[in-house]
Coordinates of C-alpha atoms in Angstrom, one line a residue:
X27 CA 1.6 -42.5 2.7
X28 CA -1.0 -39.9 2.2
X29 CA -1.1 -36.3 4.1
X30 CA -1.2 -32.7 3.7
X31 CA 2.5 -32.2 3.6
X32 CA 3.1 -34.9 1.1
X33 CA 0.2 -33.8 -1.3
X34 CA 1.3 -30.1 -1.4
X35 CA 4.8 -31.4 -1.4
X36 CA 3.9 -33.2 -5.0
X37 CA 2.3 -30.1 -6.0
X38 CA 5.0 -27.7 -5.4
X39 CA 7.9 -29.9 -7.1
X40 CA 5.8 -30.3 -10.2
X41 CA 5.4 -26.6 -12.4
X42 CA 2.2 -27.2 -13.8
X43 CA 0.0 -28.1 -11.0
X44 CA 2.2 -25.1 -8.9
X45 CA 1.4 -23.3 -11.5
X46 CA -2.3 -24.0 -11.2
X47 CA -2.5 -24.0 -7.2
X48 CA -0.9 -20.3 -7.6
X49 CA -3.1 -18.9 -10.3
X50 CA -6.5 -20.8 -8.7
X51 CA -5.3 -18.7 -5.3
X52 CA -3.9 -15.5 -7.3
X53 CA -7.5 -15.3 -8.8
X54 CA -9.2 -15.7 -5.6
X55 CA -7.3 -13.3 -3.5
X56 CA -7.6 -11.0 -6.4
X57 CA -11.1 -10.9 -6.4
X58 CA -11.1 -10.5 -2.4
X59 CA -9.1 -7.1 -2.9
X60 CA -11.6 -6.0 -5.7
X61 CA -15.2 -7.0 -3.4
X62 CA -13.1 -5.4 -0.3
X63 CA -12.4 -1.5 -2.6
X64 CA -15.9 -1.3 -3.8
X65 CA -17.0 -2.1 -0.3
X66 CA -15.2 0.3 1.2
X67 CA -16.3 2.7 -1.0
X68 CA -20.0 2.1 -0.4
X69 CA -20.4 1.8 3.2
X70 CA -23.2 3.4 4.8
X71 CA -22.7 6.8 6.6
X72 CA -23.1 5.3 10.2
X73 CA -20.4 2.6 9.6
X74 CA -17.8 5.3 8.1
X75 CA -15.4 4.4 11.1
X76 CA -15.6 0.5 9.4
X77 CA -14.3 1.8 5.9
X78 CA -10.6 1.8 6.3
X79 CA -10.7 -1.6 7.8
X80 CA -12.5 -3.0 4.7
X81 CA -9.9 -1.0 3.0
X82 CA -7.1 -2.8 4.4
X83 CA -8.6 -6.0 4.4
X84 CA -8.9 -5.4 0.8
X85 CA -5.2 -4.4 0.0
X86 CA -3.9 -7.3 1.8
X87 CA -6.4 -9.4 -0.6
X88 CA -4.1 -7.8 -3.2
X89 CA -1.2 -8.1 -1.8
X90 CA -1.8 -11.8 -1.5
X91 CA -2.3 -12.1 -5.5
X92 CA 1.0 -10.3 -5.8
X93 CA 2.7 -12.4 -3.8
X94 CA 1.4 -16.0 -5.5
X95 CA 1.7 -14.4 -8.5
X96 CA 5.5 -13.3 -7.5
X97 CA 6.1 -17.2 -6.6
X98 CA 4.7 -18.5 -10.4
X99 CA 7.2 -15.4 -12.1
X100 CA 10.3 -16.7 -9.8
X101 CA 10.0 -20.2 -11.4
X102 CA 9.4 -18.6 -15.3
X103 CA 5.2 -19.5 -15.1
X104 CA 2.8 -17.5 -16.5
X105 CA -0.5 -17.6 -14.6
X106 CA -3.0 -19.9 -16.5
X107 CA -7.0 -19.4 -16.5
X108 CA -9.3 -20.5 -13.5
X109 CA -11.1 -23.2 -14.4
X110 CA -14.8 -22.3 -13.4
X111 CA -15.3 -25.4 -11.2
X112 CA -12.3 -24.3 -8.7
X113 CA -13.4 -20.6 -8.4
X114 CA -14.8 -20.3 -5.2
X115 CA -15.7 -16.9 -5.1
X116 CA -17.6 -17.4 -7.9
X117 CA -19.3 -20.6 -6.8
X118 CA -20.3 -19.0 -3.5
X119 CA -22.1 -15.5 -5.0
X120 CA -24.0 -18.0 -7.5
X121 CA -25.6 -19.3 -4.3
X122 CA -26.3 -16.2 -2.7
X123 CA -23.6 -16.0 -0.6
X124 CA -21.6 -12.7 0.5
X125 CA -23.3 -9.2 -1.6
X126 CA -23.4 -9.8 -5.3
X127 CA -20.8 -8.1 -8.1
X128 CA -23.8 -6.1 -9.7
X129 CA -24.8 -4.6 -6.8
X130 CA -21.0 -3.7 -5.7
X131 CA -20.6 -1.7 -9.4
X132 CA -23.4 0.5 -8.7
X133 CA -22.5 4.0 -6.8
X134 CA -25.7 3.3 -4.5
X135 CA -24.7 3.2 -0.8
X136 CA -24.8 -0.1 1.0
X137 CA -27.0 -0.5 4.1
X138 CA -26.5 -1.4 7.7
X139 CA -27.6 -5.4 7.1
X140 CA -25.8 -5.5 3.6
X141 CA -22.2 -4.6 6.0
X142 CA -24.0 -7.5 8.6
X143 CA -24.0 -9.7 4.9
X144 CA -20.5 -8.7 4.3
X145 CA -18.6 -9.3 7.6
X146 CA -20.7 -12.9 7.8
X147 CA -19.8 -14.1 4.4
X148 CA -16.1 -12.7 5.4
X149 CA -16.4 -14.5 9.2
X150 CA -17.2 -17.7 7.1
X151 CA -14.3 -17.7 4.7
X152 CA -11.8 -16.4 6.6
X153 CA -12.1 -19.0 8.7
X154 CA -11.3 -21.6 6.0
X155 CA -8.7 -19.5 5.0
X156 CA -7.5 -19.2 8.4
X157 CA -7.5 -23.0 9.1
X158 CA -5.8 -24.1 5.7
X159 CA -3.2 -21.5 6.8
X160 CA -2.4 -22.5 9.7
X161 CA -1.9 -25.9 8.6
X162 CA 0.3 -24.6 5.6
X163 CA 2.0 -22.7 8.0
X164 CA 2.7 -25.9 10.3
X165 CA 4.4 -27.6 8.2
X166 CA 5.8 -25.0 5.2
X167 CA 6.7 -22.2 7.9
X168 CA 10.6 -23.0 6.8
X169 CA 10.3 -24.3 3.2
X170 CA 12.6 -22.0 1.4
X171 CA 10.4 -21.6 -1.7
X172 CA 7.4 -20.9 -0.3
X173 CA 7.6 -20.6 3.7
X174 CA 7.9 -16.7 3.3
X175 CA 5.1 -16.2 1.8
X176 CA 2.9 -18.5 3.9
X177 CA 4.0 -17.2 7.0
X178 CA 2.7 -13.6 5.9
X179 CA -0.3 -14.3 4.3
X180 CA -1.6 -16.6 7.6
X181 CA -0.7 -13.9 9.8
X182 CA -2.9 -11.4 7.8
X183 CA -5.8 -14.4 7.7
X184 CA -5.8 -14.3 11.1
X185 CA -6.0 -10.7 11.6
X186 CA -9.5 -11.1 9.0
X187 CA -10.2 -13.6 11.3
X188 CA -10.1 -11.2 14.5
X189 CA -11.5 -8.2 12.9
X190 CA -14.6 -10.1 11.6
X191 CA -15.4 -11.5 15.0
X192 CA -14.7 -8.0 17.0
X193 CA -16.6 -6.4 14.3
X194 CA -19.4 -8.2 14.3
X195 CA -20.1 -8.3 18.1
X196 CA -20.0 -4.8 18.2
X197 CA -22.6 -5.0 15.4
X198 CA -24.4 -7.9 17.6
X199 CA -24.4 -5.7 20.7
X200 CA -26.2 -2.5 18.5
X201 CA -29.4 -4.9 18.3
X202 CA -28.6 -7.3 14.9
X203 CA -27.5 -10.3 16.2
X204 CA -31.2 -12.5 15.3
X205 CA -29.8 -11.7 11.4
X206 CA -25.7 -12.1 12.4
X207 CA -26.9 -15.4 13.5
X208 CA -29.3 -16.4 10.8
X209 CA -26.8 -15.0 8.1
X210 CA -24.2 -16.9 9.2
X211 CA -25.5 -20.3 9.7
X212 CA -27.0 -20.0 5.9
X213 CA -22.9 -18.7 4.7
X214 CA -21.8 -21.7 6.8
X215 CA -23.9 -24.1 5.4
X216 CA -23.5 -22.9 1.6
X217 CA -19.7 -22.4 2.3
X218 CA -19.0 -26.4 3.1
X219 CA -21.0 -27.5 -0.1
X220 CA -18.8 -25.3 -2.3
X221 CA -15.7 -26.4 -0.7
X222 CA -16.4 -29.4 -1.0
X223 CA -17.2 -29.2 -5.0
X224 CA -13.9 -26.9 -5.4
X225 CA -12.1 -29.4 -3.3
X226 CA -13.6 -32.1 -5.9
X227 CA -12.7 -30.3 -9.2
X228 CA -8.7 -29.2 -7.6
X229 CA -7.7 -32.5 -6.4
X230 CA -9.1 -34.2 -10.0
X231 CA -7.3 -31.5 -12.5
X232 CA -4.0 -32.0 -9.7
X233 CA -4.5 -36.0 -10.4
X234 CA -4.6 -35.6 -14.4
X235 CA -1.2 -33.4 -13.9
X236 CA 0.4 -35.6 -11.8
X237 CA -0.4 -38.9 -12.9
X238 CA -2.5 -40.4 -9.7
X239 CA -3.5 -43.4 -9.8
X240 CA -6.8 -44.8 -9.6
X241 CA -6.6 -45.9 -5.9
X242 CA -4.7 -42.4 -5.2
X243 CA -7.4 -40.3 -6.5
X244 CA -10.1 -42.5 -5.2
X245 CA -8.7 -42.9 -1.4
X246 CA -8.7 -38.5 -1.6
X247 CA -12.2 -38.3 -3.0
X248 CA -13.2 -40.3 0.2
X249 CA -11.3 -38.1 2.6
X250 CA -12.9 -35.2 1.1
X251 CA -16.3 -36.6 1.3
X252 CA -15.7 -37.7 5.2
X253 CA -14.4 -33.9 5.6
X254 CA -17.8 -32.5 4.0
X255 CA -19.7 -35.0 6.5
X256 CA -18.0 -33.8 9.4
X257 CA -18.8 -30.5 8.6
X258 CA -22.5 -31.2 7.5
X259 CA -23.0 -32.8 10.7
X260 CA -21.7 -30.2 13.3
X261 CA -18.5 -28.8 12.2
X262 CA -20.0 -25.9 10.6
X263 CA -20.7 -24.0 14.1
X264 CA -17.2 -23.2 14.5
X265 CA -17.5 -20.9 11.3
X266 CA -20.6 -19.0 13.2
X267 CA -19.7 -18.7 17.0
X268 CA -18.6 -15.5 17.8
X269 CA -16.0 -14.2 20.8
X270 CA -13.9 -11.7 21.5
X271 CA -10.2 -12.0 19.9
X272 CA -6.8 -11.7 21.5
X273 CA -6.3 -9.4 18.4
X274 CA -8.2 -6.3 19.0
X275 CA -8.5 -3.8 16.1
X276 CA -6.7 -6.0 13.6
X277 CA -7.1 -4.2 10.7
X278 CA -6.9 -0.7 12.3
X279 CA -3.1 0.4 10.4
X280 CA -2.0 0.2 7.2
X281 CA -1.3 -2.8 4.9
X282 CA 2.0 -5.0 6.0
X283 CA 4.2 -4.3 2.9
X284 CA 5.6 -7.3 1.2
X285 CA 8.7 -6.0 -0.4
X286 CA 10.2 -9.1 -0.7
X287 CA 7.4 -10.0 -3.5
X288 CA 7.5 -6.9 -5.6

């Protein structure tokens, strides 16, 4: 029977494809802390209040690479390269998406609409990070390998979550919403393409690991396609609707440590 718990099951027991699965999300989160410092470091006079939230969003972006990385040394694996098709980050600033690497090494201060570009791109993806948390979380909560750690990294996706919706109706409400909403619908619409190719290239270096057959790998390739098709044909608004959150000021302390991971 195919489902999420038995796929990621099958992942976990085998080291190689944990192995890859750690260093494809090691890589990511990594980067996230990186985009996060040098945002932080750049924001515009008038949004000086926003800079210690990007700051902590970043460091838990860290943190998160720490702790997948901490999960590969516990079994003896060494982190191996990303292979280009699954990096998402990348993928996504090759389309435009989110402010682009060059422009985050300058010292030049960022505007006003490059933070609206920012906390967009970041309302998009931490959506999906959200959502494959929560169902990580569902049914890993209690695995005793890994449930630690997903239990601590969705309750910090969550918080990005919150703080990327508060923050951007604040931003909404000081007379940006036209480009909130036009900025949001292009990340959306650029994010489910990408997901779907990353998707595509994961689940097809997973099969050559772990020996899937033909009908296997075939019967996934559809259910990611029907995914992508959902999402082209409506599900992307729930990535760009904006309300209030139960979690108000999310990000406004310090980094949860993760001593357990060190």
């Amino acid at each position: 029977m195919l489902s999420a718990r038995s796929l990621f099951q099958e992942i976990l027991d085998d080291d190689e494809s944990f192995r890859l699965f750690c260093s494809i999300a090691a890589g990511g989160e990594s980067q996230g802390g990186w985009e996060n410092g040098r945002i932080a470091a750049l924001v515009p006079q008038s949004e000086r209040a926003l800079a210690p939230k990007i700051a902590r969003h970043g460091d838990d972006e860290d943190k998160h690479g720490r702790i997948f990385n901490a999960l590969m040394k516990k079994r003896g694996l060494e982190p191996v390269p990303v292979p280009p098709e699954t990096d998402y980050t990348m993928l996504l600033e090759r389309r435009g998406i989110g402010l682009a690497h060059d422009r985050l090494r300058r010292s030049e201060p960022l505007t006003v609409q490059d933070i609206v570009v920012y906390l967009s791109h970041s309302r998009v993806t931490e959506q999906r990070a959200a959502d494959q948390m929560t169902m990580l979380r569902a049914r890993f909560a209690d695995h005793p390998e890994v449930g630690r750690a997903v239990r601590m990294i969705s309750h910090d996706e969550d918080n990005h979550l919150a703080y990327t919706h508060e923050e951007l109706l604040r931003l909404a409400a000081a007379g940006h919403g036209r480009l909130i909403q036009h900025t949001l619908r292009v990340c959306a619409l650029a994010e489910i393409r990408v997901h779907r190719d990353v998707s595509l290239a994961v689940l097809a270096r997973m099969g050559r690991i772990l020996g899937w057959p033909r009908t296997k790998s075939v019967l996934l390739v559809a259910g990611i396609h029907a995914v992508y098709g959902y999402e082209r044909l409506g599900g992307w608004r729930r990535m760009v609707t904006l309300r209030m959150p139960e979690r108000r000021n999310a990000l406004g302390g310090p980094a949860t440590p993760a001593p357990e991971f060190a």
